[in-house]
């Protein structure tokens, strides 16, 4: 289905389908593009995102790989250097550590280390996050680590529209881009706005305008944060602005700082572990750039510092939740 | 024939029952049949519990692969160590981890073998030297090499048995571990549970060289294959390999060809396998294979089988009942076990 | 040479020798201790730290490994679980990415994921940092990433005394400890205080008391920071307190916040990349805990966001330097 | 005999000079002798520059291993790609990267082949498809597989040649790359420069199976060994392998046994090698080996050799002189090349 047709259809689509549609569009529109990863083909992707693509584009361009994360991510880097436009799916961020050397020391570094000669137009997609009782080794939120790496762009589509329209500009980027898809979003469903088009990868998005406090978040935490904003309005007469970072590197300081300058208060919501997470960078930047505008210390609502446990009540307690966001916002305004 | 109370004890303890004479042979085979049945019925209940929403997360069944769990564990002694994957219910049960503790773990209870923190993929029981339950494919291999290294350095004649899948062999960690084990002559028994698929990827699309025993042999370690559906063949191969490892002959590699009758996990619609292929393999169901043989050679009849089924059902009923009584861990204890509390505190 | 003898000798020792002495003491005093890593034996360690140890303790306990970072770090985890006390040397942090899965998903996670059954008393040592024209792939400062991981203790000995006396308490810790040795420190030389003994791994150290501003740093940046403090005193009448974090996880909030409460101003000096680095966490905590005590926004002097280049002038420009620290401090007090 | 201007051109371009007839054979051998001499003398100057403090960082010399660089590059065409390690001066020069650009790189000048950002370990020249210069052991292997994959997908009959050391074979990335290459039939030429040591660790303490060609063969790829000190043997083996790869026969692995006459790097006191061993290997100096042969078979004499030395010295004098003129990059440009500037900017 082309973007044009997407614009005209009104049936709801899921986040999963939106991402699949973005890949189909890319595969159909540019022969340099191919998808590679574990079980992206015959299995249809561990989360069903690439279902049907191997039938449509064949096993060369929708390529199942062995369990060799460092090997096939590195191969994606080489193919990108050679002029192709690989989309490498690392099934989940939990397994990406095995490929981190390739991502940091090659993908992010070769352009600079070669004095501008070697470009790596590579897109890496991975599922991230907790919340489905998958336990410690399958519940990581490590976006903050990737956002620490110079040379890489990091995206966290949190809406249907971003899932559908971030891939094209990511593929157009001459340098490496990593896309984090929160596992809890795949079944998110809705109708794509008819006028939707390629996303500006340099800007965060205000998902709910407000005047009393800025709630800054991204990815899988956007829903909880919007819910918290509604509760703050309904139950506490607090008008919260919700900022979706969207692009985790480079951060859109203008939007974030601009919001805080208006509201004078901020809460950062991040599923990652608190210490040394992305939340720390956002908090540090706010106090660096808006120190004299702040009426209260920046609050952080983050994942508890524990390997995510399996048991439902423990896992829920380990993750940011609406009541915690509401409480933090009330501390900030109170 | 007597049901034999022995059969509910750890498989490990059974390894010391010497097999001599017909009666003993029959009792031993019956114990293994019972253990395979027990694992099968245990996992069938897991399916029900999952459908009922009592178990969540990823659940990987070994239905069809029971001969691997039961056969391999015949060769292991209590002092040996076991490291395995997320597809480990069978290995845990065969090792003697009580069914109740495994049920409780999957139900997320504090009485679970990992206090409900691990779930289906992360069963641990250090009292039985059962070291998990690893969710990162091939991630347990280097750890197993380290357990074996410790025994080697301390001169202990123990075996560390590491079980993993065919997919794991493609990971760099397999390679690094195989080389370290062979280079340092570690008392490590590498058991590849080759069920011909890594999720939806068939063996021939994972590996250029699909003879995994040959690949392992290239590191300079003893390696051979056995029929992973025939528990007697598995037991024989495992005993031979474990003895050699225990006697200081260095690491050994076993490739056990088997097949999972169910999908990769509860999430898997299993679109990639031809139904006829699955049916063909079901003709070689490890439980039927042994039962048929015992009917012929050990005079087992339907009544014996039904008796076994009844015993297993009774044990599992009781275990599940008990497991359901287990308490949920209070959220106040969330941060427990992140680090060991300083002496004197808790 | 035992600790007792160390206490009586007055000849200067180098940081390298102090670390070696700490290992010799551990190997001699506890048969469960062994050292394992690439070239720790016959070569004597890539930076000469373990020189002579294989001759003294033999190849079993000073064990050369093949190039297999994930393999031998994982083996160290297994040996620790089995009751030994391995010291695993990963030659440099740059190569540790290959072992990061083992460190995060096993070493840091097994105790919790097993419900408290599996302890991993492992010590991992690695060289870190830039400044020697080793170029992008050999100049990383990734302490911040490791300090993000629950379940791990992270140490950064910046002085002779810490190099000599942090290892023993690290080995006594029942859980994993990572020690970062900045490559520029190995030739640091001086006399060990006669009364020196095991370091308290929970506390940061005030290396220079001061009243006007807190300069917070660690590891390889301590020297530059102390130098900046002297310049601030001599040329600008600014009396700076220098806090050496020493333990990067868990952070000693009491010492850091206490210092800032007294000085009302803070500059964080960290060689790591600025965005999402350890500096962000320290800055975020200061504003969370001392917001109303701060007279100016917290400043950060960090590594430039670039793969560290080879050329001397470019590399120096990419790292924190004394003039930059002085300038930041003057902005804060100005 | 004529010095032959050709010899300063990229080695790649020389591969098309068909070797036919005695004169041609002599010219070809002379070209290779000259190239090996050129690399040797180049690196000897690097030592001087390092001692003088003009070059810093890690510098890894290939003195003693020149036959590998020169022999292998005979088999490569300009359209082929090369990926190598930090021990790559010889490969860069043999590939045709101008000596001046390599000197300038090590001096940290903007005229360096990586604009001074890479230094000795990270030489790049995309115009010659020379893709580095990788400092993480085995880190270049998956990247090389990707370059080969791109050619395979586009049906281009090109070879990607990846050079690495014996130590790299122990890394998981070697394993993953070898399997991918064999599984996907990639046009990849894997060249293991086996100098018997990984830093201070001897081959037999790195690998349980020290026959590295046999290890590679276990992935189901063609693999063989050649004498890495005999440039003619290296050339022959490389031509044979490269032709097969180019013709679509899938990945090939070459183990070239060689030896470094110097320490691992400038930092290495080389305590771990027995001096007698080093001396024995110096008896097989690849330059002497070829020179001796040419004296016998090609009528080469001292005068010819001195002429070659003079030409090489003249080229290197000029190159170094030029390199020293190169400007240092202004620090204002520090952040250039972290990301590609948006169209229209710079
Ligand atoms: C490093 C890593 N990559 C990917 C996954 C996702 N995953 C879980 S199981 C599996 C297949 C493993 O196949 P195999 O090793 O044959 O074991 P089996 O499931 O067949 O028992 C994959 C790809 C993972 N858990 N870890
Ligand atoms: C992943 C990694 N581990 C360790 C190092 C440090 N190191 C650099 S070269 C080297 C030895 C490599 O030996 P080999 O592959 O045989 O190549 P050689 O230096 O002999 O040419 C080591 C250990 C590194 N650069 N990368
Ligand atoms: Mg399998
Ligand atoms: Mg070598």
PDB file of N, CA and C in Angstrom, chain A residues 34 60 63-64 66 68 70-71 74-75 78-79 81-82 84 101-102 106 110-118 151-153 173-176, chain D residues 113-115 117-118 122 124-126 131 133-134 136 139 142-143 146-147 149-150 153-154 173 176 179-180 183-184 334 336-340:
ATOM      1  N   UNK A  34      17.180  -3.659   1.772  1.00  0.00           N
ATOM      2  CA  UNK A  34      16.809  -5.034   2.112  1.00  0.00           C
ATOM      3  C   UNK A  34      16.708  -5.167   3.623  1.00  0.00           C
ATOM      4  N   UNK A  60      16.166 -13.114  -0.739  1.00  0.00           N
ATOM      5  CA  UNK A  60      17.387 -12.315  -0.867  1.00  0.00           C
ATOM      6  C   UNK A  60      17.215 -10.984  -0.147  1.00  0.00           C
ATOM      7  N   UNK A  63      15.902 -11.369   4.468  1.00  0.00           N
ATOM      8  CA  UNK A  63      16.933 -12.378   4.661  1.00  0.00           C
ATOM      9  C   UNK A  63      16.982 -12.875   6.095  1.00  0.00           C
ATOM     10  N   UNK A  64      16.653 -14.141   6.293  1.00  0.00           N
ATOM     11  CA  UNK A  64      16.803 -14.749   7.616  1.00  0.00           C
ATOM     12  C   UNK A  64      18.283 -14.948   7.902  1.00  0.00           C
ATOM     13  N   UNK A  66      21.343 -16.520  10.719  1.00  0.00           N
ATOM     14  CA  UNK A  66      21.585 -17.383  11.889  1.00  0.00           C
ATOM     15  C   UNK A  66      21.647 -16.508  13.152  1.00  0.00           C
ATOM     16  N   UNK A  68      23.592 -14.780  15.118  1.00  0.00           N
ATOM     17  CA  UNK A  68      24.947 -14.240  15.034  1.00  0.00           C
ATOM     18  C   UNK A  68      24.846 -12.716  15.015  1.00  0.00           C
ATOM     19  N   UNK A  70      26.508 -10.157  16.158  1.00  0.00           N
ATOM     20  CA  UNK A  70      27.662  -9.352  15.769  1.00  0.00           C
ATOM     21  C   UNK A  70      27.943  -9.552  14.282  1.00  0.00           C
ATOM     22  N   UNK A  71      27.769 -10.780  13.833  1.00  0.00           N
ATOM     23  CA  UNK A  71      28.028 -11.104  12.434  1.00  0.00           C
ATOM     24  C   UNK A  71      27.091 -10.404  11.473  1.00  0.00           C
ATOM     25  N   UNK A  74      27.330  -6.505  11.681  1.00  0.00           N
ATOM     26  CA  UNK A  74      28.547  -6.100  10.975  1.00  0.00           C
ATOM     27  C   UNK A  74      28.379  -6.242   9.473  1.00  0.00           C
ATOM     28  N   UNK A  75      27.700  -7.297   9.043  1.00  0.00           N
ATOM     29  CA  UNK A  75      27.458  -7.483   7.613  1.00  0.00           C
ATOM     30  C   UNK A  75      26.564  -6.363   7.080  1.00  0.00           C
ATOM     31  N   UNK A  78      28.810  -3.449   6.474  1.00  0.00           N
ATOM     32  CA  UNK A  78      29.568  -3.614   5.230  1.00  0.00           C
ATOM     33  C   UNK A  78      28.698  -3.388   4.001  1.00  0.00           C
ATOM     34  N   UNK A  79      27.491  -3.924   4.027  1.00  0.00           N
ATOM     35  CA  UNK A  79      26.594  -3.759   2.884  1.00  0.00           C
ATOM     36  C   UNK A  79      26.225  -2.287   2.707  1.00  0.00           C
ATOM     37  N   UNK A  81      28.127   0.258   3.594  1.00  0.00           N
ATOM     38  CA  UNK A  81      29.334   0.911   3.062  1.00  0.00           C
ATOM     39  C   UNK A  81      29.411   0.702   1.549  1.00  0.00           C
ATOM     40  N   UNK A  82      28.978  -0.478   1.118  1.00  0.00           N
ATOM     41  CA  UNK A  82      29.041  -0.810  -0.311  1.00  0.00           C
ATOM     42  C   UNK A  82      27.929  -0.139  -1.110  1.00  0.00           C
ATOM     43  N   UNK A  84      24.424  -0.316  -0.389  1.00  0.00           N
ATOM     44  CA  UNK A  84      23.048  -0.780  -0.187  1.00  0.00           C
ATOM     45  C   UNK A  84      22.432  -0.013   0.984  1.00  0.00           C
ATOM     46  N   UNK A 101      29.714  -3.816  19.884  1.00  0.00           N
ATOM     47  CA  UNK A 101      31.038  -3.452  19.381  1.00  0.00           C
ATOM     48  C   UNK A 101      30.940  -3.006  17.921  1.00  0.00           C
ATOM     49  N   UNK A 102      30.204  -3.728  17.114  1.00  0.00           N
ATOM     50  CA  UNK A 102      30.048  -3.352  15.704  1.00  0.00           C
ATOM     51  C   UNK A 102      29.350  -1.999  15.581  1.00  0.00           C
ATOM     52  N   UNK A 106      32.351   0.439  14.797  1.00  0.00           N
ATOM     53  CA  UNK A 106      32.317   0.508  13.333  1.00  0.00           C
ATOM     54  C   UNK A 106      31.235   1.455  12.822  1.00  0.00           C
ATOM     55  N   UNK A 110      33.319   4.784  11.766  1.00  0.00           N
ATOM     56  CA  UNK A 110      34.083   4.705  10.510  1.00  0.00           C
ATOM     57  C   UNK A 110      34.108   6.018   9.735  1.00  0.00           C
ATOM     58  N   UNK A 111      32.993   6.737   9.700  1.00  0.00           N
ATOM     59  CA  UNK A 111      32.985   7.973   8.918  1.00  0.00           C
ATOM     60  C   UNK A 111      34.066   8.929   9.424  1.00  0.00           C
ATOM     61  N   UNK A 112      34.104   9.133  10.727  1.00  0.00           N
ATOM     62  CA  UNK A 112      35.066  10.072  11.294  1.00  0.00           C
ATOM     63  C   UNK A 112      36.492   9.539  11.229  1.00  0.00           C
ATOM     64  N   UNK A 113      36.642   8.273  11.573  1.00  0.00           N
ATOM     65  CA  UNK A 113      37.980   7.679  11.650  1.00  0.00           C
ATOM     66  C   UNK A 113      38.642   7.572  10.274  1.00  0.00           C
ATOM     67  N   UNK A 114      37.827   7.588   9.242  1.00  0.00           N
ATOM     68  CA  UNK A 114      38.377   7.517   7.878  1.00  0.00           C
ATOM     69  C   UNK A 114      38.495   8.914   7.276  1.00  0.00           C
ATOM     70  N   UNK A 115      38.294   9.927   8.093  1.00  0.00           N
ATOM     71  CA  UNK A 115      38.390  11.283   7.587  1.00  0.00           C
ATOM     72  C   UNK A 115      37.275  11.620   6.602  1.00  0.00           C
ATOM     73  N   UNK A 116      36.105  11.057   6.816  1.00  0.00           N
ATOM     74  CA  UNK A 116      34.948  11.407   5.986  1.00  0.00           C
ATOM     75  C   UNK A 116      34.742  10.513   4.777  1.00  0.00           C
ATOM     76  N   UNK A 117      35.557   9.466   4.644  1.00  0.00           N
ATOM     77  CA  UNK A 117      35.448   8.632   3.432  1.00  0.00           C
ATOM     78  C   UNK A 117      34.378   7.559   3.500  1.00  0.00           C
ATOM     79  N   UNK A 118      34.202   6.950   4.674  1.00  0.00           N
ATOM     80  CA  UNK A 118      33.341   5.763   4.765  1.00  0.00           C
ATOM     81  C   UNK A 118      31.995   6.102   5.414  1.00  0.00           C
ATOM     82  N   UNK A 151      27.612  10.039  16.380  1.00  0.00           N
ATOM     83  CA  UNK A 151      27.621   9.429  15.054  1.00  0.00           C
ATOM     84  C   UNK A 151      26.361   8.638  14.747  1.00  0.00           C
ATOM     85  N   UNK A 152      25.550   8.411  15.759  1.00  0.00           N
ATOM     86  CA  UNK A 152      24.328   7.633  15.559  1.00  0.00           C
ATOM     87  C   UNK A 152      23.108   8.511  15.829  1.00  0.00           C
ATOM     88  N   UNK A 153      22.060   8.284  15.058  1.00  0.00           N
ATOM     89  CA  UNK A 153      20.775   8.906  15.347  1.00  0.00           C
ATOM     90  C   UNK A 153      19.891   7.845  15.967  1.00  0.00           C
ATOM     91  N   UNK A 173      18.789   9.024   5.641  1.00  0.00           N
ATOM     92  CA  UNK A 173      19.933   9.550   6.399  1.00  0.00           C
ATOM     93  C   UNK A 173      21.203   8.849   5.916  1.00  0.00           C
ATOM     94  N   UNK A 174      22.244   9.593   5.579  1.00  0.00           N
ATOM     95  CA  UNK A 174      23.469   8.950   5.099  1.00  0.00           C
ATOM     96  C   UNK A 174      24.264   8.241   6.195  1.00  0.00           C
ATOM     97  N   UNK A 175      23.841   8.418   7.418  1.00  0.00           N
ATOM     98  CA  UNK A 175      24.569   7.843   8.548  1.00  0.00           C
ATOM     99  C   UNK A 175      23.669   6.889   9.344  1.00  0.00           C
ATOM    100  N   UNK A 176      24.261   6.126  10.296  1.00  0.00           N
ATOM    101  CA  UNK A 176      23.481   5.084  10.988  1.00  0.00           C
ATOM    102  C   UNK A 176      22.331   5.630  11.834  1.00  0.00           C
TER     103      UNK A 176
ATOM    104  N   UNK D 113      45.926   9.717   4.687  1.00  0.00           N
ATOM    105  CA  UNK D 113      44.871   8.984   3.975  1.00  0.00           C
ATOM    106  C   UNK D 113      43.580   8.900   4.787  1.00  0.00           C
ATOM    107  N   UNK D 114      43.643   9.232   6.073  1.00  0.00           N
ATOM    108  CA  UNK D 114      42.419   9.344   6.875  1.00  0.00           C
ATOM    109  C   UNK D 114      42.344  10.731   7.515  1.00  0.00           C
ATOM    110  N   UNK D 115      42.979  11.687   6.855  1.00  0.00           N
ATOM    111  CA  UNK D 115      43.016  13.083   7.336  1.00  0.00           C
ATOM    112  C   UNK D 115      43.638  13.211   8.723  1.00  0.00           C
ATOM    113  N   UNK D 117      43.017  11.501  11.249  1.00  0.00           N
ATOM    114  CA  UNK D 117      42.102  11.103  12.333  1.00  0.00           C
ATOM    115  C   UNK D 117      42.309   9.655  12.753  1.00  0.00           C
ATOM    116  N   UNK D 118      42.917   8.859  11.871  1.00  0.00           N
ATOM    117  CA  UNK D 118      43.040   7.428  12.161  1.00  0.00           C
ATOM    118  C   UNK D 118      44.390   7.005  12.710  1.00  0.00           C
ATOM    119  N   UNK D 122      44.565   2.927  11.477  1.00  0.00           N
ATOM    120  CA  UNK D 122      43.311   3.149  10.742  1.00  0.00           C
ATOM    121  C   UNK D 122      43.539   3.841   9.402  1.00  0.00           C
ATOM    122  N   UNK D 124      42.779   4.341   5.616  1.00  0.00           N
ATOM    123  CA  UNK D 124      41.635   4.145   4.714  1.00  0.00           C
ATOM    124  C   UNK D 124      41.933   4.809   3.381  1.00  0.00           C
ATOM    125  N   UNK D 125      41.454   4.203   2.317  1.00  0.00           N
ATOM    126  CA  UNK D 125      41.524   4.840   1.003  1.00  0.00           C
ATOM    127  C   UNK D 125      40.402   4.258   0.145  1.00  0.00           C
ATOM    128  N   UNK D 126      39.253   4.891   0.253  1.00  0.00           N
ATOM    129  CA  UNK D 126      38.066   4.368  -0.417  1.00  0.00           C
ATOM    130  C   UNK D 126      38.234   4.397  -1.933  1.00  0.00           C
ATOM    131  N   UNK D 131      39.337  -0.509   2.797  1.00  0.00           N
ATOM    132  CA  UNK D 131      38.411  -0.153   3.873  1.00  0.00           C
ATOM    133  C   UNK D 131      38.990  -0.362   5.272  1.00  0.00           C
ATOM    134  N   UNK D 133      42.302  -1.242   8.116  1.00  0.00           N
ATOM    135  CA  UNK D 133      42.650  -0.380   9.198  1.00  0.00           C
ATOM    136  C   UNK D 133      41.687  -0.538  10.350  1.00  0.00           C
ATOM    137  N   UNK D 134      41.460  -1.806  10.925  1.00  0.00           N
ATOM    138  CA  UNK D 134      40.537  -1.983  12.042  1.00  0.00           C
ATOM    139  C   UNK D 134      41.302  -2.354  13.307  1.00  0.00           C
ATOM    140  N   UNK D 136      39.896  -3.238  16.396  1.00  0.00           N
ATOM    141  CA  UNK D 136      39.294  -4.250  17.256  1.00  0.00           C
ATOM    142  C   UNK D 136      39.544  -5.596  16.580  1.00  0.00           C
ATOM    143  N   UNK D 139      37.132  -7.405  14.330  1.00  0.00           N
ATOM    144  CA  UNK D 139      36.045  -6.467  14.062  1.00  0.00           C
ATOM    145  C   UNK D 139      35.815  -6.192  12.591  1.00  0.00           C
ATOM    146  N   UNK D 142      33.129  -9.183  10.030  1.00  0.00           N
ATOM    147  CA  UNK D 142      31.720  -9.083   9.611  1.00  0.00           C
ATOM    148  C   UNK D 142      31.512  -7.981   8.573  1.00  0.00           C
ATOM    149  N   UNK D 143      32.258  -6.899   8.684  1.00  0.00           N
ATOM    150  CA  UNK D 143      32.134  -5.807   7.726  1.00  0.00           C
ATOM    151  C   UNK D 143      32.540  -6.299   6.332  1.00  0.00           C
ATOM    152  N   UNK D 146      29.888  -8.202   4.784  1.00  0.00           N
ATOM    153  CA  UNK D 146      28.841  -7.330   4.262  1.00  0.00           C
ATOM    154  C   UNK D 146      29.201  -6.732   2.911  1.00  0.00           C
ATOM    155  N   UNK D 147      30.453  -6.363   2.741  1.00  0.00           N
ATOM    156  CA  UNK D 147      30.898  -5.861   1.429  1.00  0.00           C
ATOM    157  C   UNK D 147      30.705  -6.964   0.387  1.00  0.00           C
ATOM    158  N   UNK D 149      28.628  -9.462   0.621  1.00  0.00           N
ATOM    159  CA  UNK D 149      27.186  -9.702   0.461  1.00  0.00           C
ATOM    160  C   UNK D 149      26.592  -8.732  -0.564  1.00  0.00           C
ATOM    161  N   UNK D 150      27.026  -7.483  -0.488  1.00  0.00           N
ATOM    162  CA  UNK D 150      26.513  -6.480  -1.435  1.00  0.00           C
ATOM    163  C   UNK D 150      26.862  -6.887  -2.867  1.00  0.00           C
ATOM    164  N   UNK D 153      24.621  -9.787  -3.848  1.00  0.00           N
ATOM    165  CA  UNK D 153      23.242  -9.395  -4.135  1.00  0.00           C
ATOM    166  C   UNK D 153      23.136  -8.648  -5.456  1.00  0.00           C
ATOM    167  N   UNK D 154      24.215  -7.936  -5.825  1.00  0.00           N
ATOM    168  CA  UNK D 154      24.177  -7.169  -7.077  1.00  0.00           C
ATOM    169  C   UNK D 154      24.787  -7.933  -8.249  1.00  0.00           C
ATOM    170  N   UNK D 173      33.560 -13.413  16.494  1.00  0.00           N
ATOM    171  CA  UNK D 173      33.235 -12.783  15.212  1.00  0.00           C
ATOM    172  C   UNK D 173      33.836 -13.532  14.027  1.00  0.00           C
ATOM    173  N   UNK D 176      31.239 -16.368  13.491  1.00  0.00           N
ATOM    174  CA  UNK D 176      29.980 -15.903  12.914  1.00  0.00           C
ATOM    175  C   UNK D 176      30.166 -15.516  11.451  1.00  0.00           C
ATOM    176  N   UNK D 179      30.721 -18.697   9.206  1.00  0.00           N
ATOM    177  CA  UNK D 179      29.465 -19.403   8.955  1.00  0.00           C
ATOM    178  C   UNK D 179      28.582 -18.637   7.970  1.00  0.00           C
ATOM    179  N   UNK D 180      28.461 -17.333   8.177  1.00  0.00           N
ATOM    180  CA  UNK D 180      27.648 -16.511   7.258  1.00  0.00           C
ATOM    181  C   UNK D 180      28.193 -16.599   5.842  1.00  0.00           C
ATOM    182  N   UNK D 183      27.537 -20.051   4.454  1.00  0.00           N
ATOM    183  CA  UNK D 183      26.095 -20.278   4.328  1.00  0.00           C
ATOM    184  C   UNK D 183      25.516 -19.512   3.147  1.00  0.00           C
ATOM    185  N   UNK D 184      26.003 -18.310   2.940  1.00  0.00           N
ATOM    186  CA  UNK D 184      25.473 -17.424   1.897  1.00  0.00           C
ATOM    187  C   UNK D 184      26.365 -17.407   0.655  1.00  0.00           C
ATOM    188  N   UNK D 334      37.249  19.852  14.580  1.00  0.00           N
ATOM    189  CA  UNK D 334      37.177  18.622  15.375  1.00  0.00           C
ATOM    190  C   UNK D 334      35.916  17.813  15.098  1.00  0.00           C
ATOM    191  N   UNK D 336      33.936  17.734  12.571  1.00  0.00           N
ATOM    192  CA  UNK D 336      33.616  17.339  11.197  1.00  0.00           C
ATOM    193  C   UNK D 336      33.633  15.831  11.082  1.00  0.00           C
ATOM    194  N   UNK D 337      32.764  15.312  10.240  1.00  0.00           N
ATOM    195  CA  UNK D 337      32.729  13.868   9.924  1.00  0.00           C
ATOM    196  C   UNK D 337      32.146  12.999  11.034  1.00  0.00           C
ATOM    197  N   UNK D 338      31.615  13.625  12.092  1.00  0.00           N
ATOM    198  CA  UNK D 338      30.912  12.784  13.071  1.00  0.00           C
ATOM    199  C   UNK D 338      29.621  12.308  12.411  1.00  0.00           C
ATOM    200  N   UNK D 339      28.957  13.232  11.727  1.00  0.00           N
ATOM    201  CA  UNK D 339      27.819  12.902  10.877  1.00  0.00           C
ATOM    202  C   UNK D 339      28.034  13.620   9.553  1.00  0.00           C
ATOM    203  N   UNK D 340      27.419  13.115   8.505  1.00  0.00           N
ATOM    204  CA  UNK D 340      27.497  13.762   7.204  1.00  0.00           C
ATOM    205  C   UNK D 340      26.704  15.063   7.258  1.00  0.00           C
TER     206      UNK D 340
END
